PDB file of C-alpha atoms and ligand atoms in Angstrom:
ATOM      1  CA  MET U   5       0.467  17.745  31.639  1.00  0.00           C
ATOM      2  CA  ASN U   6       2.033  20.347  28.434  1.00  0.00           C
ATOM      3  CA  VAL U   7       4.740  18.365  27.777  1.00  0.00           C
ATOM      4  CA  ASN U   8       7.255  20.331  25.122  1.00  0.00           C
ATOM      5  CA  LEU U   9       9.346  17.823  23.464  1.00  0.00           C
ATOM      6  CA  GLU U  10      11.808  20.716  21.695  1.00  0.00           C
ATOM      7  CA  LEU U  11      13.142  19.297  18.191  1.00  0.00           C
ATOM      8  CA  THR U  12      15.410  22.273  17.252  1.00  0.00           C
ATOM      9  CA  ASP U  13      16.718  25.499  18.866  1.00  0.00           C
ATOM     10  CA  HIS U  14      17.448  27.018  15.351  1.00  0.00           C
ATOM     11  CA  CYS U  15      15.708  29.150  14.263  1.00  0.00           C
ATOM     12  CA  ASN U  16      15.603  30.845  10.497  1.00  0.00           C
ATOM     13  CA  ILE U  17      14.335  34.162  11.640  1.00  0.00           C
ATOM     14  CA  ARG U  18      15.888  36.899  14.397  1.00  0.00           C
ATOM     15  CA  CYS U  19      12.297  38.022  15.958  1.00  0.00           C
ATOM     16  CA  ARG U  20      13.421  41.354  18.027  1.00  0.00           C
ATOM     17  CA  MET U  21      11.469  40.195  20.928  1.00  0.00           C
ATOM     18  CA  CYS U  22      12.421  36.505  20.874  1.00  0.00           C
ATOM     19  CA  SER U  23      15.570  35.278  23.310  1.00  0.00           C
ATOM     20  CA  GLN U  24      16.317  32.903  20.968  1.00  0.00           C
ATOM     21  CA  SER U  25      17.299  35.935  18.796  1.00  0.00           C
ATOM     22  CA  LEU U  26      19.726  37.547  21.532  1.00  0.00           C
ATOM     23  CA  ARG U  27      22.457  34.400  22.173  1.00  0.00           C
ATOM     24  CA  ASP U  28      23.641  31.807  19.712  1.00  0.00           C
ATOM     25  CA  GLU U  29      23.435  29.918  22.126  1.00  0.00           C
ATOM     26  CA  ALA U  30      19.643  29.830  23.635  1.00  0.00           C
ATOM     27  CA  HIS U  31      19.953  27.277  26.372  1.00  0.00           C
ATOM     28  CA  GLY U  32      23.446  27.817  27.263  1.00  0.00           C
ATOM     29  CA  ALA U  33      24.647  25.196  25.033  1.00  0.00           C
ATOM     30  CA  PRO U  34      24.974  24.862  21.262  1.00  0.00           C
ATOM     31  CA  MET U  35      22.415  24.574  19.110  1.00  0.00           C
ATOM     32  CA  ARG U  36      21.139  21.526  17.794  1.00  0.00           C
ATOM     33  CA  PHE U  37      18.333  19.683  15.696  1.00  0.00           C
ATOM     34  CA  MET U  38      16.902  16.310  18.055  1.00  0.00           C
ATOM     35  CA  ASP U  39      18.016  12.941  16.661  1.00  0.00           C
ATOM     36  CA  PHE U  40      15.396  10.464  16.037  1.00  0.00           C
ATOM     37  CA  ASP U  41      15.934   8.231  18.957  1.00  0.00           C
ATOM     38  CA  THR U  42      15.732  10.396  21.534  1.00  0.00           C
ATOM     39  CA  TRP U  43      12.239  11.893  19.631  1.00  0.00           C
ATOM     40  CA  ARG U  44      11.164   8.049  19.746  1.00  0.00           C
ATOM     41  CA  ARG U  45      12.496   7.072  23.338  1.00  0.00           C
ATOM     42  CA  ALA U  46      11.100  10.793  24.640  1.00  0.00           C
ATOM     43  CA  LEU U  47       7.382   9.930  23.355  1.00  0.00           C
ATOM     44  CA  ALA U  48       7.582   6.375  24.672  1.00  0.00           C
ATOM     45  CA  GLY U  49       8.699   7.684  27.880  1.00  0.00           C
ATOM     46  CA  LEU U  50       4.755   9.163  28.142  1.00  0.00           C
ATOM     47  CA  GLU U  51       2.649   6.273  27.328  1.00  0.00           C
ATOM     48  CA  GLY U  52       1.052   6.198  30.401  1.00  0.00           C
ATOM     49  CA  LEU U  53       0.792   9.701  31.437  1.00  0.00           C
ATOM     50  CA  HIS U  54      -2.288  11.188  31.993  1.00  0.00           C
ATOM     51  CA  ASP U  55      -4.159  14.060  29.385  1.00  0.00           C
ATOM     52  CA  VAL U  56      -0.524  14.749  28.170  1.00  0.00           C
ATOM     53  CA  HIS U  57      -0.049  18.045  25.795  1.00  0.00           C
ATOM     54  CA  LEU U  58       2.564  17.848  23.782  1.00  0.00           C
ATOM     55  CA  CYS U  59       3.886  20.703  21.573  1.00  0.00           C
ATOM     56  CA  PRO U  60       7.493  19.956  20.134  1.00  0.00           C
ATOM     57  CA  HIS U  61       8.679  23.648  20.275  1.00  0.00           C
ATOM     58  CA  TRP U  62       9.663  25.123  23.277  1.00  0.00           C
ATOM     59  CA  LEU U  63      12.486  27.795  21.694  1.00  0.00           C
ATOM     60  CA  GLY U  64      13.725  27.436  17.697  1.00  0.00           C
ATOM     61  CA  GLU U  65      11.755  26.853  14.780  1.00  0.00           C
ATOM     62  CA  PRO U  66      10.301  22.812  14.519  1.00  0.00           C
ATOM     63  CA  THR U  67       9.436  23.029  10.815  1.00  0.00           C
ATOM     64  CA  LEU U  68      12.861  23.656  10.127  1.00  0.00           C
ATOM     65  CA  HIS U  69      14.353  20.200  11.406  1.00  0.00           C
ATOM     66  CA  PRO U  70      14.861  18.620   8.071  1.00  0.00           C
ATOM     67  CA  HIS U  71      12.630  15.442   9.163  1.00  0.00           C
ATOM     68  CA  PHE U  72       9.826  17.668  10.929  1.00  0.00           C
ATOM     69  CA  ASP U  73       7.445  15.899   8.543  1.00  0.00           C
ATOM     70  CA  ALA U  74       8.691  11.882   9.700  1.00  0.00           C
ATOM     71  CA  PHE U  75       8.610  12.827  12.797  1.00  0.00           C
ATOM     72  CA  VAL U  76       5.321  14.198  13.689  1.00  0.00           C
ATOM     73  CA  GLU U  77       3.845  11.424  11.395  1.00  0.00           C
ATOM     74  CA  TYR U  78       5.401   8.974  13.823  1.00  0.00           C
ATOM     75  CA  ALA U  79       4.052  10.455  16.763  1.00  0.00           C
ATOM     76  CA  PHE U  80       1.043  10.144  15.682  1.00  0.00           C
ATOM     77  CA  ALA U  81       1.561   6.445  14.058  1.00  0.00           C
ATOM     78  CA  ILE U  82       2.183   5.883  17.247  1.00  0.00           C
ATOM     79  CA  ASN U  83      -1.198   6.850  19.182  1.00  0.00           C
ATOM     80  CA  GLY U  84      -4.086   4.915  18.444  1.00  0.00           C
ATOM     81  CA  ASN U  85      -6.049   5.205  21.629  1.00  0.00           C
ATOM     82  CA  ASN U  86      -4.008   8.207  22.521  1.00  0.00           C
ATOM     83  CA  ARG U  87      -1.994   6.397  24.297  1.00  0.00           C
ATOM     84  CA  ILE U  88       0.824   8.667  24.227  1.00  0.00           C
ATOM     85  CA  PHE U  89      -0.830  12.425  24.101  1.00  0.00           C
ATOM     86  CA  ARG U  90      -3.876  13.839  24.472  1.00  0.00           C
ATOM     87  CA  ARG U  91      -3.546  17.095  22.752  1.00  0.00           C
ATOM     88  CA  PHE U  92      -1.013  18.146  19.951  1.00  0.00           C
ATOM     89  CA  LYS U  93      -0.194  21.875  19.335  1.00  0.00           C
ATOM     90  CA  LEU U  94       2.249  23.112  17.002  1.00  0.00           C
ATOM     91  CA  HIS U  95       3.965  26.682  17.043  1.00  0.00           C
ATOM     92  CA  THR U  96       5.268  27.949  13.705  1.00  0.00           C
ATOM     93  CA  ASN U  97       6.837  31.067  12.543  1.00  0.00           C
ATOM     94  CA  ALA U  98       4.985  29.275   8.780  1.00  0.00           C
ATOM     95  CA  VAL U  99       8.247  30.632   7.060  1.00  0.00           C
ATOM     96  CA  ILE U 100       8.584  26.893   5.587  1.00  0.00           C
ATOM     97  CA  LEU U 101       5.162  25.945   4.753  1.00  0.00           C
ATOM     98  CA  SER U 102       4.722  24.285   1.960  1.00  0.00           C
ATOM     99  CA  PRO U 103       0.999  23.154   0.157  1.00  0.00           C
ATOM    100  CA  GLU U 104       2.319  19.532   0.897  1.00  0.00           C
ATOM    101  CA  ARG U 105       3.464  19.976   4.271  1.00  0.00           C
ATOM    102  CA  SER U 106      -0.190  21.729   4.703  1.00  0.00           C
ATOM    103  CA  ARG U 107      -1.698  18.879   3.483  1.00  0.00           C
ATOM    104  CA  ARG U 108       0.367  16.964   5.316  1.00  0.00           C
ATOM    105  CA  LEU U 109      -0.645  18.640   9.067  1.00  0.00           C
ATOM    106  CA  LEU U 110      -4.395  18.709   8.022  1.00  0.00           C
ATOM    107  CA  ARG U 111      -4.149  14.834   7.528  1.00  0.00           C
ATOM    108  CA  LEU U 112      -2.855  14.425  11.021  1.00  0.00           C
ATOM    109  CA  ALA U 113      -5.310  16.701  12.704  1.00  0.00           C
ATOM    110  CA  ASN U 114      -8.390  14.809  10.810  1.00  0.00           C
ATOM    111  CA  GLY U 115      -8.138  11.465  10.877  1.00  0.00           C
ATOM    112  CA  GLY U 116      -4.207  10.888  12.303  1.00  0.00           C
ATOM    113  CA  GLY U 117      -4.053   8.917  15.192  1.00  0.00           C
ATOM    114  CA  GLY U 118      -5.786  10.017  18.619  1.00  0.00           C
ATOM    115  CA  GLU U 119      -9.617  10.477  19.144  1.00  0.00           C
ATOM    116  CA  ARG U 120     -10.923  13.856  17.446  1.00  0.00           C
ATOM    117  CA  GLY U 121      -9.627  17.258  17.780  1.00  0.00           C
ATOM    118  CA  THR U 122      -5.818  15.130  18.887  1.00  0.00           C
ATOM    119  CA  PHE U 123      -4.585  18.031  16.542  1.00  0.00           C
ATOM    120  CA  GLU U 124      -6.326  20.863  18.526  1.00  0.00           C
ATOM    121  CA  ALA U 125      -3.666  24.115  17.337  1.00  0.00           C
ATOM    122  CA  ILE U 126      -1.532  25.835  15.251  1.00  0.00           C
ATOM    123  CA  HIS U 127      -0.103  29.076  17.027  1.00  0.00           C
ATOM    124  CA  PHE U 128       1.306  30.915  13.764  1.00  0.00           C
ATOM    125  CA  SER U 129       3.829  33.949  15.129  1.00  0.00           C
ATOM    126  CA  ILE U 130       3.242  36.796  12.342  1.00  0.00           C
ATOM    127  CA  ASP U 131       3.671  39.371  14.232  1.00  0.00           C
ATOM    128  CA  ALA U 132       2.919  42.053  11.369  1.00  0.00           C
ATOM    129  CA  ALA U 133       0.669  43.477   8.774  1.00  0.00           C
ATOM    130  CA  SER U 134       2.918  44.477   6.537  1.00  0.00           C
ATOM    131  CA  ALA U 135       5.898  43.356   4.833  1.00  0.00           C
ATOM    132  CA  ALA U 136       7.865  46.294   6.120  1.00  0.00           C
ATOM    133  CA  SER U 137       7.337  46.220   9.304  1.00  0.00           C
ATOM    134  CA  TYR U 138       7.991  42.321   9.430  1.00  0.00           C
ATOM    135  CA  ALA U 139      11.180  42.791   8.437  1.00  0.00           C
ATOM    136  CA  PHE U 140      11.834  45.050  11.526  1.00  0.00           C
ATOM    137  CA  VAL U 141       9.673  43.283  13.768  1.00  0.00           C
ATOM    138  CA  LYS U 142      10.933  39.620  12.469  1.00  0.00           C
ATOM    139  CA  GLY U 143      14.910  40.260  11.455  1.00  0.00           C
ATOM    140  CA  ALA U 144      14.135  38.659   7.849  1.00  0.00           C
ATOM    141  CA  ASP U 145      12.279  40.340   4.728  1.00  0.00           C
ATOM    142  CA  HIS U 146       9.605  36.958   4.735  1.00  0.00           C
ATOM    143  CA  GLY U 147       6.384  38.928   5.364  1.00  0.00           C
ATOM    144  CA  GLU U 148       4.542  38.806   2.100  1.00  0.00           C
ATOM    145  CA  ARG U 149       6.066  34.825   2.135  1.00  0.00           C
ATOM    146  CA  VAL U 150       4.247  34.325   5.528  1.00  0.00           C
ATOM    147  CA  PHE U 151       1.372  35.782   4.874  1.00  0.00           C
ATOM    148  CA  ARG U 152       0.872  33.645   1.892  1.00  0.00           C
ATOM    149  CA  ASN U 153       1.509  30.734   3.475  1.00  0.00           C
ATOM    150  CA  VAL U 154      -0.697  30.755   6.684  1.00  0.00           C
ATOM    151  CA  ALA U 155      -3.663  32.165   4.556  1.00  0.00           C
ATOM    152  CA  ARG U 156      -2.898  29.243   1.995  1.00  0.00           C
ATOM    153  CA  PHE U 157      -3.289  26.864   4.880  1.00  0.00           C
ATOM    154  CA  ILE U 158      -6.903  28.361   6.119  1.00  0.00           C
ATOM    155  CA  GLU U 159      -7.711  27.943   2.709  1.00  0.00           C
ATOM    156  CA  LEU U 160      -6.652  24.368   2.280  1.00  0.00           C
ATOM    157  CA  ARG U 161      -8.559  23.993   5.528  1.00  0.00           C
ATOM    158  CA  GLY U 162     -11.895  24.829   4.103  1.00  0.00           C
ATOM    159  CA  ALA U 163     -14.425  23.103   5.941  1.00  0.00           C
ATOM    160  CA  LEU U 164     -12.441  20.605   8.268  1.00  0.00           C
ATOM    161  CA  PRO U 165     -12.419  20.836  11.809  1.00  0.00           C
ATOM    162  CA  PHE U 166      -9.043  20.443  13.128  1.00  0.00           C
ATOM    163  CA  PRO U 167      -6.815  22.508  13.452  1.00  0.00           C
ATOM    164  CA  VAL U 168      -7.904  25.792  15.136  1.00  0.00           C
ATOM    165  CA  VAL U 169      -5.380  28.720  14.415  1.00  0.00           C
ATOM    166  CA  HIS U 170      -4.138  31.233  16.448  1.00  0.00           C
ATOM    167  CA  LEU U 171      -2.711  33.929  14.473  1.00  0.00           C
ATOM    168  CA  THR U 172      -0.813  36.235  16.913  1.00  0.00           C
ATOM    169  CA  MET U 173       0.775  39.489  16.756  1.00  0.00           C
ATOM    170  CA  VAL U 174       3.275  40.057  20.078  1.00  0.00           C
ATOM    171  CA  VAL U 175       2.980  43.961  20.059  1.00  0.00           C
ATOM    172  CA  GLN U 176       5.555  46.069  20.890  1.00  0.00           C
ATOM    173  CA  GLU U 177       7.435  49.077  19.244  1.00  0.00           C
ATOM    174  CA  GLY U 178       7.906  48.021  15.742  1.00  0.00           C
ATOM    175  CA  ASN U 179       4.688  46.284  14.810  1.00  0.00           C
ATOM    176  CA  ARG U 180       1.720  48.780  16.872  1.00  0.00           C
ATOM    177  CA  HIS U 181       1.008  51.202  14.983  1.00  0.00           C
ATOM    178  CA  GLU U 182      -0.479  48.086  12.609  1.00  0.00           C
ATOM    179  CA  ALA U 183      -2.561  46.378  15.564  1.00  0.00           C
ATOM    180  CA  ARG U 184      -5.916  47.506  13.359  1.00  0.00           C
ATOM    181  CA  ALA U 185      -4.889  46.253  10.190  1.00  0.00           C
ATOM    182  CA  PHE U 186      -3.457  42.773  11.437  1.00  0.00           C
ATOM    183  CA  THR U 187      -6.637  42.420  12.917  1.00  0.00           C
ATOM    184  CA  GLN U 188      -9.185  43.886   9.877  1.00  0.00           C
ATOM    185  CA  ARG U 189      -6.106  41.700   7.595  1.00  0.00           C
ATOM    186  CA  TRP U 190      -7.216  38.051   9.470  1.00  0.00           C
ATOM    187  CA  SER U 191     -10.021  38.803  10.348  1.00  0.00           C
ATOM    188  CA  ASP U 192     -11.340  38.796   6.530  1.00  0.00           C
ATOM    189  CA  VAL U 193      -9.287  35.582   6.223  1.00  0.00           C
ATOM    190  CA  LEU U 194     -11.693  33.778   8.865  1.00  0.00           C
ATOM    191  CA  LYS U 195     -14.786  35.131   7.923  1.00  0.00           C
ATOM    192  CA  ALA U 196     -13.993  34.481   4.532  1.00  0.00           C
ATOM    193  CA  ALA U 197     -13.374  30.870   5.081  1.00  0.00           C
ATOM    194  CA  GLY U 198     -16.244  30.748   7.022  1.00  0.00           C
ATOM    195  CA  ARG U 199     -14.891  30.471  10.737  1.00  0.00           C
ATOM    196  CA  PRO U 200     -16.459  31.788  13.916  1.00  0.00           C
ATOM    197  CA  PHE U 201     -13.402  33.570  15.477  1.00  0.00           C
ATOM    198  CA  ARG U 202     -13.029  36.131  18.271  1.00  0.00           C
ATOM    199  CA  VAL U 203     -10.323  38.812  18.531  1.00  0.00           C
ATOM    200  CA  THR U 204      -8.504  38.149  21.913  1.00  0.00           C
ATOM    201  CA  ALA U 205      -6.198  40.002  24.218  1.00  0.00           C
ATOM    202  CA  ASP U 206      -5.345  36.886  26.076  1.00  0.00           C
ATOM    203  CA  TRP U 207      -4.463  33.470  25.430  1.00  0.00           C
ATOM    204  CA  PRO U 208      -7.312  32.113  22.847  1.00  0.00           C
ATOM    205  CA  PRO U 209      -8.558  28.434  24.690  1.00  0.00           C
ATOM    206  CA  PHE U 210      -8.691  25.720  21.641  1.00  0.00           C
ATOM    207  CA  ASP U 211     -12.455  26.197  20.766  1.00  0.00           C
ATOM    208  CA  GLN U 212     -12.279  28.274  17.683  1.00  0.00           C
ATOM    209  CA  ASP U 213      -9.510  30.344  15.826  1.00  0.00           C
ATOM    210  CA  ALA U 214      -8.589  33.555  16.659  1.00  0.00           C
ATOM    211  CA  VAL U 215      -7.048  36.791  16.008  1.00  0.00           C
ATOM    212  CA  TYR U 216      -5.271  37.468  18.609  1.00  0.00           C
ATOM    213  CA  LEU U 217      -2.641  40.456  20.025  1.00  0.00           C
ATOM    214  CA  ARG U 218      -0.387  39.078  22.330  1.00  0.00           C
ATOM    215  CA  ARG U 219       1.099  40.901  25.288  1.00  0.00           C
ATOM    216  CA  LEU U 220       5.002  41.477  24.932  1.00  0.00           C
ATOM    217  CA  ASN U 221       6.837  40.075  28.367  1.00  0.00           C
ATOM    218  CA  THR U 222       9.960  42.462  28.394  1.00  0.00           C
ATOM    219  CA  GLY U 223      12.212  44.133  31.050  1.00  0.00           C
ATOM    220  CA  ASP U 224      10.150  47.737  30.837  1.00  0.00           C
ATOM    221  CA  GLN U 225       6.569  45.720  31.295  1.00  0.00           C
ATOM    222  CA  PRO U 226       4.883  48.965  32.352  1.00  0.00           C
ATOM    223  CA  LEU U 227       6.000  50.117  28.699  1.00  0.00           C
ATOM    224  CA  ALA U 228       4.660  46.573  26.734  1.00  0.00           C
ATOM    225  CA  ASP U 229       1.960  47.230  28.982  1.00  0.00           C
ATOM    226  CA  ALA U 230       0.850  50.415  27.827  1.00  0.00           C
ATOM    227  CA  TRP U 231       2.102  49.644  23.922  1.00  0.00           C
ATOM    228  CA  HIS U 232      -0.569  46.642  24.188  1.00  0.00           C
ATOM    229  CA  ALA U 233      -3.170  48.999  25.706  1.00  0.00           C
ATOM    230  CA  ARG U 234      -2.906  50.963  22.602  1.00  0.00           C
ATOM    231  CA  ALA U 235      -3.531  48.641  20.378  1.00  0.00           C
ATOM    232  CA  CYS U 236      -6.137  46.750  21.687  1.00  0.00           C
ATOM    233  CA  GLU U 237      -7.770  50.714  22.247  1.00  0.00           C
ATOM    234  CA  ASP U 238      -7.088  50.518  18.620  1.00  0.00           C
ATOM    235  CA  VAL U 239      -9.284  47.781  17.565  1.00  0.00           C
ATOM    236  CA  GLY U 240     -12.026  48.722  20.557  1.00  0.00           C
ATOM    237  CA  MET U 241     -11.272  45.852  22.950  1.00  0.00           C
ATOM    238  CA  ALA U 242     -10.362  46.307  26.289  1.00  0.00           C
ATOM    239  CA  ALA U 243      -6.202  45.074  27.307  1.00  0.00           C
ATOM    240  CA  GLN U 244      -7.600  42.308  29.346  1.00  0.00           C
ATOM    241  CA  SER U 245     -10.555  41.065  27.267  1.00  0.00           C
ATOM    242  CA  ARG U 246     -11.890  38.546  24.397  1.00  0.00           C
ATOM    243  CA  LEU U 247     -14.077  40.067  21.792  1.00  0.00           C
ATOM    244  CA  PRO U 248     -15.970  37.355  19.421  1.00  0.00           C
ATOM    245  CA  GLY U 249     -15.331  37.793  15.874  1.00  0.00           C
ATOM    246  CA  SER U 250     -18.098  39.547  14.275  1.00  0.00           C
ATOM    247  CA  PHE U 251     -20.281  36.820  13.161  1.00  0.00           C
TER     248      PHE U 251
HETATM  249  S1  LIG S   8      10.036  32.746  14.930  1.00  0.00           S
HETATM  250 FE1  LIG S   8       9.680  31.873  17.281  1.00  0.00          FE
HETATM  251  S2  LIG S   8      12.014  31.231  18.012  1.00  0.00           S
HETATM  252 FE2  LIG S   8      12.147  32.084  15.505  1.00  0.00          FE
HETATM  253  S3  LIG S   8      12.896  34.070  16.572  1.00  0.00           S
HETATM  254 FE3  LIG S   8      11.177  34.573  16.434  1.00  0.00          FE
HETATM  255  S4  LIG S   8       9.919  34.287  17.853  1.00  0.00           S
HETATM  256 FE4  LIG S   8      12.050  33.066  18.345  1.00  0.00          FE
END
């Protein structure tokens, strides 16, 4: 059972491809931050459900929540024997991923509450290889900071097994020319980290790191599919395929 408990529908950037960016009210209601009592009661309500996969995100940027760290700490603190959730996955744009936060997440992933591998993955929404394309696609000039934050997280993870990272670019008009550079950049980072990984055109499983060229969902799907197919071709991959990393 996939459970998305959205800590906030606020975001700190405005990606061109995201419905969150298109409206002031992502859910047709004023944007908010979840209060702790709602988080506590929602987690308590999961107890006894079978094989819950928890993600604290739907729209918005979860790490923007002023108490993100405390909320996640709490979730793992009460998750002994996986009594609340079996898997945990974080989606983030990595704009505010300090070394301290990275270390905290790594600690929770490698000894937090629950069985080994409970905190299985972080999906990093990066979407560009250059700062210029990042600014265009993401609506904010945070490219270099995000590239640094994600690379540092991978470096801090070192040989720790969890979480796996998915380094993602949603292929679209403003970044499709960078598919090869994006793939090369993050493949090089993962190679330097000594991790097995795959390059993929479709949602990656959680067994290893991945560089993921993601298809844009949009009103003009044939055009988005053509951009995606071309981007995959540029990196030597069929649009429906997963390629293993180069070692
Ligand atoms: S970072 Fe995520 S939530 Fe924020 S605008 Fe981009 S895609 Fe949407």
